[in-house]
Coordinates of C-alpha atoms and ligand atoms in Angstrom, one line a residue:
X19 CA 3.4 4.7 25.3
X20 CA 7.5 5.7 24.3
X21 CA 7.6 6.6 20.4
X22 CA 8.1 3.5 18.1
X23 CA 9.7 3.7 14.3
X24 CA 7.4 2.4 11.6
X25 CA 7.9 1.7 8.6
X26 CA 5.2 1.0 5.3
X27 CA 5.7 1.1 2.1
X28 CA 3.2 1.5 -1.8
X29 CA 4.1 0.2 -4.7
X30 CA 3.4 2.9 -7.3
X31 CA 1.7 1.9 -9.5
X32 CA -0.1 5.2 -10.5
X33 CA -2.7 7.4 -9.9
X34 CA -4.1 5.7 -6.2
X35 CA -7.8 4.8 -6.0
X36 CA -10.1 5.5 -2.8
X37 CA -9.7 2.0 -1.6
X38 CA -6.0 2.6 -0.9
X39 CA -7.0 5.8 0.7
X40 CA -9.2 3.7 2.8
X41 CA -6.8 1.3 3.4
X42 CA -3.5 2.4 3.3
X43 CA -3.0 6.7 3.0
X44 CA -6.1 6.9 6.4
X45 CA -4.3 5.2 8.9
X46 CA -1.1 6.2 7.7
X47 CA -2.0 9.8 8.2
X48 CA -3.5 8.1 11.5
X49 CA -0.3 6.9 12.6
X50 CA 1.8 9.7 12.4
X51 CA 1.0 10.9 15.6
X52 CA 2.0 8.1 17.3
X53 CA 4.9 6.6 16.4
X54 CA 8.2 7.8 14.3
X55 CA 7.0 7.3 11.0
X56 CA 9.3 6.4 7.3
X57 CA 6.4 5.9 4.7
X58 CA 8.3 4.9 1.3
X59 CA 7.3 4.3 -2.6
X60 CA 8.4 1.1 -3.1
X61 CA 9.4 1.7 -7.2
X62 CA 12.3 -1.2 -6.9
X63 CA 9.6 -3.9 -5.9
X64 CA 7.6 -2.5 -8.8
X65 CA 10.5 -4.1 -10.9
X66 CA 10.1 -7.2 -9.8
X67 CA 7.1 -7.6 -11.6
X68 CA 7.5 -5.0 -14.4
X69 CA 11.1 -4.8 -15.1
X70 CA 10.5 -4.7 -18.9
X71 CA 8.5 -1.8 -19.5
X72 CA 9.8 1.1 -17.0
X73 CA 8.4 4.0 -19.2
X74 CA 5.7 5.1 -16.8
X75 CA 7.3 4.5 -13.8
X76 CA 8.7 7.9 -13.2
X77 CA 5.7 9.7 -13.7
X78 CA 3.9 7.1 -11.6
X79 CA 6.1 7.6 -8.0
X80 CA 5.0 11.6 -9.2
X81 CA 1.5 10.7 -9.1
X82 CA 1.8 8.7 -6.0
X83 CA 3.9 10.7 -4.0
X84 CA 0.5 13.5 -4.9
X85 CA -2.0 11.6 -3.8
X86 CA 0.1 10.2 -0.2
X87 CA 1.1 14.2 0.6
X88 CA -2.9 14.9 -0.7
X89 CA -4.1 12.1 1.8
X90 CA -2.7 13.5 4.1
X91 CA 0.9 12.5 5.0
X92 CA 3.2 15.2 6.4
X93 CA 6.4 15.6 5.7
X94 CA 7.4 17.5 8.8
X95 CA 6.2 15.0 10.6
X96 CA 6.8 11.6 8.5
X97 CA 9.7 10.6 6.0
X98 CA 8.8 10.6 3.2
X99 CA 11.1 8.5 0.1
X100 CA 11.6 6.7 -2.6
X101 CA 13.1 3.1 -2.0
X102 CA 15.5 3.5 -4.6
X103 CA 17.2 6.7 -3.3
X104 CA 18.9 4.8 -0.7
X105 CA 21.5 2.4 -2.2
X106 CA 22.3 1.0 1.3
X107 CA 19.0 -0.5 1.1
X108 CA 20.2 -2.5 -1.9
X109 CA 23.2 -3.4 -0.2
X110 CA 21.6 -4.6 3.1
X111 CA 19.0 -6.9 0.8
X112 CA 22.6 -8.4 -0.6
X113 CA 23.7 -8.6 3.1
X114 CA 20.8 -10.2 4.1
X115 CA 19.9 -12.7 1.3
X116 CA 23.4 -14.3 2.8
X117 CA 21.4 -15.5 5.6
X118 CA 17.8 -16.2 4.4
X119 CA 17.4 -20.4 3.9
X120 CA 16.2 -20.4 0.3
X121 CA 13.7 -22.6 1.3
X122 CA 12.0 -19.8 3.7
X123 CA 11.5 -17.9 0.0
X124 CA 9.3 -21.2 -1.3
X125 CA 7.3 -21.9 1.7
X126 CA 6.2 -18.2 1.7
X127 CA 2.1 -18.1 0.6
X128 CA 2.4 -14.4 -0.6
X129 CA 5.1 -15.4 -2.9
X130 CA 3.2 -18.0 -4.1
X131 CA 0.2 -15.8 -4.9
X132 CA 2.2 -13.5 -6.6
X133 CA 4.0 -16.1 -9.0
X134 CA 0.6 -17.4 -10.0
X135 CA -0.4 -14.1 -11.0
X136 CA 2.6 -14.1 -13.5
X137 CA 0.6 -16.4 -16.0
X138 CA -2.9 -18.2 -16.4
X139 CA -0.6 -21.6 -16.5
X140 CA 1.4 -22.6 -13.8
X141 CA 4.2 -24.0 -15.4
X142 CA 4.3 -21.0 -17.1
X143 CA 4.4 -18.5 -14.5
X144 CA 7.2 -20.7 -12.6
X145 CA 9.2 -20.1 -15.9
X146 CA 8.4 -16.3 -15.5
X147 CA 9.7 -16.8 -12.2
X148 CA 13.5 -14.5 -12.1
X149 CA 16.1 -14.2 -9.1
X150 CA 15.0 -10.3 -8.7
X151 CA 11.1 -11.6 -7.8
X152 CA 12.0 -14.3 -5.6
X153 CA 14.3 -11.6 -3.3
X154 CA 10.9 -10.2 -3.0
X155 CA 10.5 -10.7 0.6
X156 CA 14.7 -9.9 1.6
X157 CA 14.0 -6.5 -0.4
X158 CA 11.1 -5.7 2.5
X159 CA 12.7 -7.1 5.2
X160 CA 15.6 -5.0 4.1
X161 CA 13.4 -1.6 3.5
X162 CA 12.1 -2.7 7.3
X163 CA 15.3 -4.0 9.0
X164 CA 17.3 -0.9 7.1
X165 CA 15.4 1.9 9.4
X166 CA 15.6 -0.5 12.3
X167 CA 11.7 -0.5 12.0
X168 CA 9.4 -2.0 14.4
X169 CA 6.1 -1.7 13.4
X170 CA 5.0 -1.9 9.9
X171 CA 1.1 -1.6 8.7
X172 CA 0.0 -3.9 6.2
X173 CA -2.6 -5.2 5.0
X174 CA -3.8 -9.2 5.8
X175 CA -1.8 -10.3 2.6
X176 CA 1.4 -9.0 3.8
X177 CA 1.2 -11.1 7.2
X178 CA 3.3 -14.0 5.9
X179 CA 6.1 -11.6 4.3
X180 CA 6.6 -9.9 7.8
X181 CA 6.9 -13.4 9.4
X182 CA 10.2 -14.1 7.1
X183 CA 10.6 -10.6 8.1
X184 CA 11.4 -11.4 11.6
X185 CA 13.1 -15.2 10.9
X186 CA 14.9 -13.0 9.0
X187 CA 16.6 -10.6 11.8
X188 CA 16.3 -13.4 14.1
X189 CA 19.0 -15.3 12.6
X190 CA 21.0 -12.6 11.7
X191 CA 21.0 -11.4 15.5
X192 CA 21.6 -14.9 16.3
X193 CA 24.0 -15.3 14.0
X194 CA 26.5 -12.6 14.5
X195 CA 25.5 -12.8 18.7
X196 CA 23.5 -8.9 18.1
X197 CA 20.6 -7.3 19.0
X198 CA 21.1 -4.9 16.1
X199 CA 17.6 -5.8 14.4
X200 CA 14.3 -5.7 16.4
X201 CA 11.8 -8.6 14.8
X202 CA 9.3 -6.4 13.2
X203 CA 5.2 -6.9 14.2
X204 CA 2.8 -6.4 11.6
X205 CA 0.3 -3.4 13.0
X206 CA -3.2 -5.0 11.2
X207 CA -5.9 -2.5 10.4
X208 CA -9.3 -3.2 10.1
X209 CA -10.1 -1.6 7.1
X210 CA -13.1 -1.9 4.6
X211 CA -12.8 -3.9 1.6
X212 CA -13.8 -1.9 -1.1
X213 CA -15.7 -3.3 -4.3
X214 CA -14.8 -1.6 -7.9
X215 CA -17.9 -0.7 -9.8
X216 CA -18.3 -4.2 -11.4
X217 CA -18.3 -6.0 -8.2
X218 CA -14.6 -7.3 -8.2
X219 CA -12.2 -6.0 -5.8
X220 CA -11.4 -2.4 -7.3
X221 CA -8.2 -2.2 -9.5
X222 CA -6.2 -0.2 -11.6
X223 CA -5.9 -3.1 -13.8
X224 CA -9.7 -4.5 -13.9
X225 CA -10.6 -0.5 -14.8
X226 CA -13.4 -0.6 -11.7
X227 CA -11.6 1.9 -9.4
X228 CA -13.0 5.5 -8.8
X229 CA -9.2 7.4 -8.1
X230 CA -8.6 10.4 -5.6
X231 CA -7.8 11.9 -8.9
X232 CA -10.8 11.8 -10.6
X233 CA -13.2 14.9 -11.1
X234 CA -16.7 15.5 -8.6
X235 CA -18.2 14.1 -12.5
X236 CA -15.8 11.4 -13.4
X237 CA -17.0 10.3 -9.7
X238 CA -20.4 10.7 -10.4
X239 CA -20.1 9.0 -14.2
X240 CA -18.7 6.0 -12.1
X241 CA -20.9 5.5 -9.7
X242 CA -24.0 5.6 -11.3
X243 CA -22.8 2.4 -13.2
X244 CA -22.2 1.0 -10.2
X245 CA -24.8 -2.5 -9.7
X246 CA -27.5 -2.8 -7.5
X247 CA -29.4 -4.9 -6.7
X248 CA -30.3 -7.3 -9.5
X249 CA -33.9 -7.8 -8.7
X250 CA -34.8 -3.8 -8.8
X251 CA -35.2 -2.6 -12.2
X252 CA -37.8 -0.2 -12.0
X253 CA -38.3 2.5 -9.1
X254 CA -41.5 0.6 -8.6
X255 CA -39.9 -2.3 -7.6
X256 CA -38.7 -3.1 -3.6
X257 CA -34.9 -3.5 -3.6
X258 CA -32.8 -5.0 -0.8
X259 CA -29.7 -3.0 0.1
X260 CA -27.6 -6.2 1.4
X261 CA -28.6 -7.8 -2.2
X262 CA -26.7 -4.4 -3.7
X263 CA -23.4 -5.7 -3.5
X264 CA -21.3 -2.4 -5.2
X265 CA -23.5 1.1 -4.1
X266 CA -25.3 0.0 -0.9
X267 CA -21.6 -1.4 0.3
X268 CA -20.3 2.2 -0.7
X269 CA -23.3 3.6 1.6
X270 CA -22.0 2.0 4.3
X271 CA -18.7 3.2 4.3
X272 CA -19.0 6.3 3.3
X273 CA -22.6 7.7 5.0
X274 CA -23.5 8.2 8.6
X275 CA -26.5 6.0 10.3
X276 CA -29.5 8.1 9.6
X277 CA -28.3 8.2 6.3
X278 CA -28.5 4.5 6.0
X279 CA -31.6 4.5 7.4
X280 CA -33.5 6.8 5.3
X281 CA -31.8 4.2 2.3
X282 CA -33.0 1.3 4.3
X283 CA -36.5 2.3 3.8
X284 CA -36.6 3.9 0.6
X285 CA -35.3 1.5 -1.0
X286 CA -37.3 -1.3 0.2
X287 CA -40.4 0.2 0.3
X288 CA -39.8 1.4 -3.4
X289 CA -39.5 5.0 -2.9
X290 CA -36.7 5.7 -4.8
X291 CA -35.2 4.2 -8.0
X292 CA -31.3 3.7 -8.3
X293 CA -30.3 6.4 -10.3
X294 CA -31.7 9.0 -7.8
X295 CA -30.0 6.8 -4.9
X296 CA -26.9 6.1 -6.3
X297 CA -27.1 10.2 -7.7
X298 CA -27.2 10.6 -3.9
X299 CA -24.6 8.3 -3.0
X300 CA -22.0 10.3 -5.5
X301 CA -22.6 13.4 -3.4
X302 CA -21.7 12.0 -0.4
X303 CA -18.4 10.0 -1.5
X304 CA -17.2 13.3 -3.5
X305 CA -18.1 14.9 -0.2
X306 CA -15.9 13.0 1.4
X307 CA -13.1 13.7 -0.9
X308 CA -13.5 16.8 -1.7
X309 CA -10.6 18.4 0.3
X310 CA -8.3 15.8 -0.5
X311 CA -9.2 16.5 -4.0
X312 CA -8.4 20.4 -4.0
X313 CA -5.0 19.2 -2.3
X314 CA -4.1 16.9 -4.9
X315 CA -5.0 19.2 -7.9
X316 CA -3.1 22.4 -6.2
X317 CA 0.5 20.3 -6.7
X318 CA 0.5 21.8 -9.9
X319 CA 4.3 21.7 -10.0
X320 CA 6.0 18.6 -10.3
X321 CA 9.4 20.5 -9.0
X322 CA 7.4 21.0 -5.5
X323 CA 7.0 17.4 -5.0
X324 CA 10.3 16.6 -6.3
X325 CA 12.3 18.7 -3.9
X326 CA 10.1 17.3 -0.8
X327 CA 10.5 13.8 -1.2
X328 CA 15.1 15.1 -1.7
X329 CA 14.7 16.3 1.6
X330 CA 13.0 12.6 2.8
X331 CA 15.4 10.7 1.3
X332 CA 18.3 12.4 2.7
X333 CA 16.7 12.3 6.1
X334 CA 16.1 8.1 5.2
X335 CA 19.6 7.9 3.7
X336 CA 21.2 9.0 6.7
X337 CA 19.3 6.5 8.9
X338 CA 19.8 3.8 6.7
X339 CA 23.7 4.5 6.4
X340 CA 23.7 4.3 10.3
X341 CA 22.2 0.9 10.0
X342 CA 24.8 -0.3 6.9
X343 CA 27.6 0.8 9.5
X344 CA 26.6 -1.3 12.4
X345 CA 25.8 -4.8 9.7
X346 CA 29.3 -4.1 8.0
X347 CA 30.4 -3.9 11.3
X348 CA 29.1 -6.8 13.5
X349 CA 30.0 -9.5 10.0
X350 CA 33.6 -8.0 10.6
X351 CA 33.1 -5.8 7.1
X352 CA 35.3 -2.5 6.1
X353 CA 33.2 0.7 5.7
X354 CA 35.8 1.2 3.0
X355 CA 36.8 5.1 2.9
Ligands
LIG20 N1 5.1 -5.2 -0.3 C1 4.3 -4.3 -0.4 C2 3.2 -3.8 -1.4 O1 2.9 -4.7 -2.4 C3 5.0 -2.9 -0.6 C4 6.4 -2.6 0.5 C5 7.6 -2.9 0.2 C6 6.4 -2.6 1.8 N2 8.3 -3.0 1.1 C7 7.6 -2.7 2.0 C8 5.2 -2.6 3.0 C9 8.0 -3.0 3.7 C10 6.3 -2.9 4.3 C11 6.6 -2.7 4.6 O2 2.2 -3.5 -0.6
SF4_21 FE1 -29.2 -0.3 -4.2 FE2 -30.0 1.8 -3.6 FE3 -31.0 0.8 -5.6 FE4 -31.2 0.2 -3.0 S1 -32.6 1.9 -4.0 S2 -31.1 -1.5 -4.5 S3 -30.0 0.3 -2.3 S4 -28.9 1.6 -5.1

């Protein structure tokens, strides 16, 4: 199969957790051997909801960059960059907004979910929507089409956005009688859903996450807090891994079949207590993340990270500049000297 242009982005929400690793980074690292990959940190997308407090933003970008690099993205294979370093993406956003019907935006269920999250009360949430948030998908489309991306690895929650990107690309091509833009396809991968230690979805905002940057001790402490089968209180109570919503779920993600058989046997047969069972689990998890964490802590110097990003920014910018020249050309706009 010929190599395709592939693009994906992640919002800089601060240090990434193990759910991000399993759902995003692991997949990105694999794909860079199959395609021509562009990966970026979507700092403008963060502003669509968090524009009021930007104090942490630059630090968060650096933390995410370290996680991405430690997670296996090789800047010699992939182009790793920061969205806001490419002003041409903003220009493309402006131009694409001209061909995007506003009722397409309002139809996007993913955006509706985002709006709902702005406030408890639906009316209040609507009042909080800014022009920038409405443009979320047009901006995302500009990220993709700016590098003429054909494949976009995303989670299920982003599929509706991508449909819209396809609509925008198609409409642009139709109006300006061009085949400049590919219709980008979502690349859906099966990823395990990782529960947080309290059983809700793993998320920084719930404070139930285990971070890539966490130490082994911190990880073990969090694993000990994981909820287990509520019927198993004492070591001598029989448990049921199926009802152990968090700890056993993590076993299923990180342990091999042999270990799973042992856990099944010991849990059901009341041969082990949950504390010991979870100690074994944290050992397995710490082992799994050992290499990544070693790499992660080796990035002491922010200057090294900034240099890597600088090089990626330059490369990505060249590609998007080229696209913009073509866009202006088919729209009969001038590229001023
Ligand atoms: N919206 C994506 C998210 O929240 C991030 C993102 C921004 C993105 N632009 C993109 C993903 C372009 C894929 C392609 O995770
Ligand atoms: Fe879960 Fe292990 Fe306790 Fe069984 S023994 S309930 S698998 S933590």
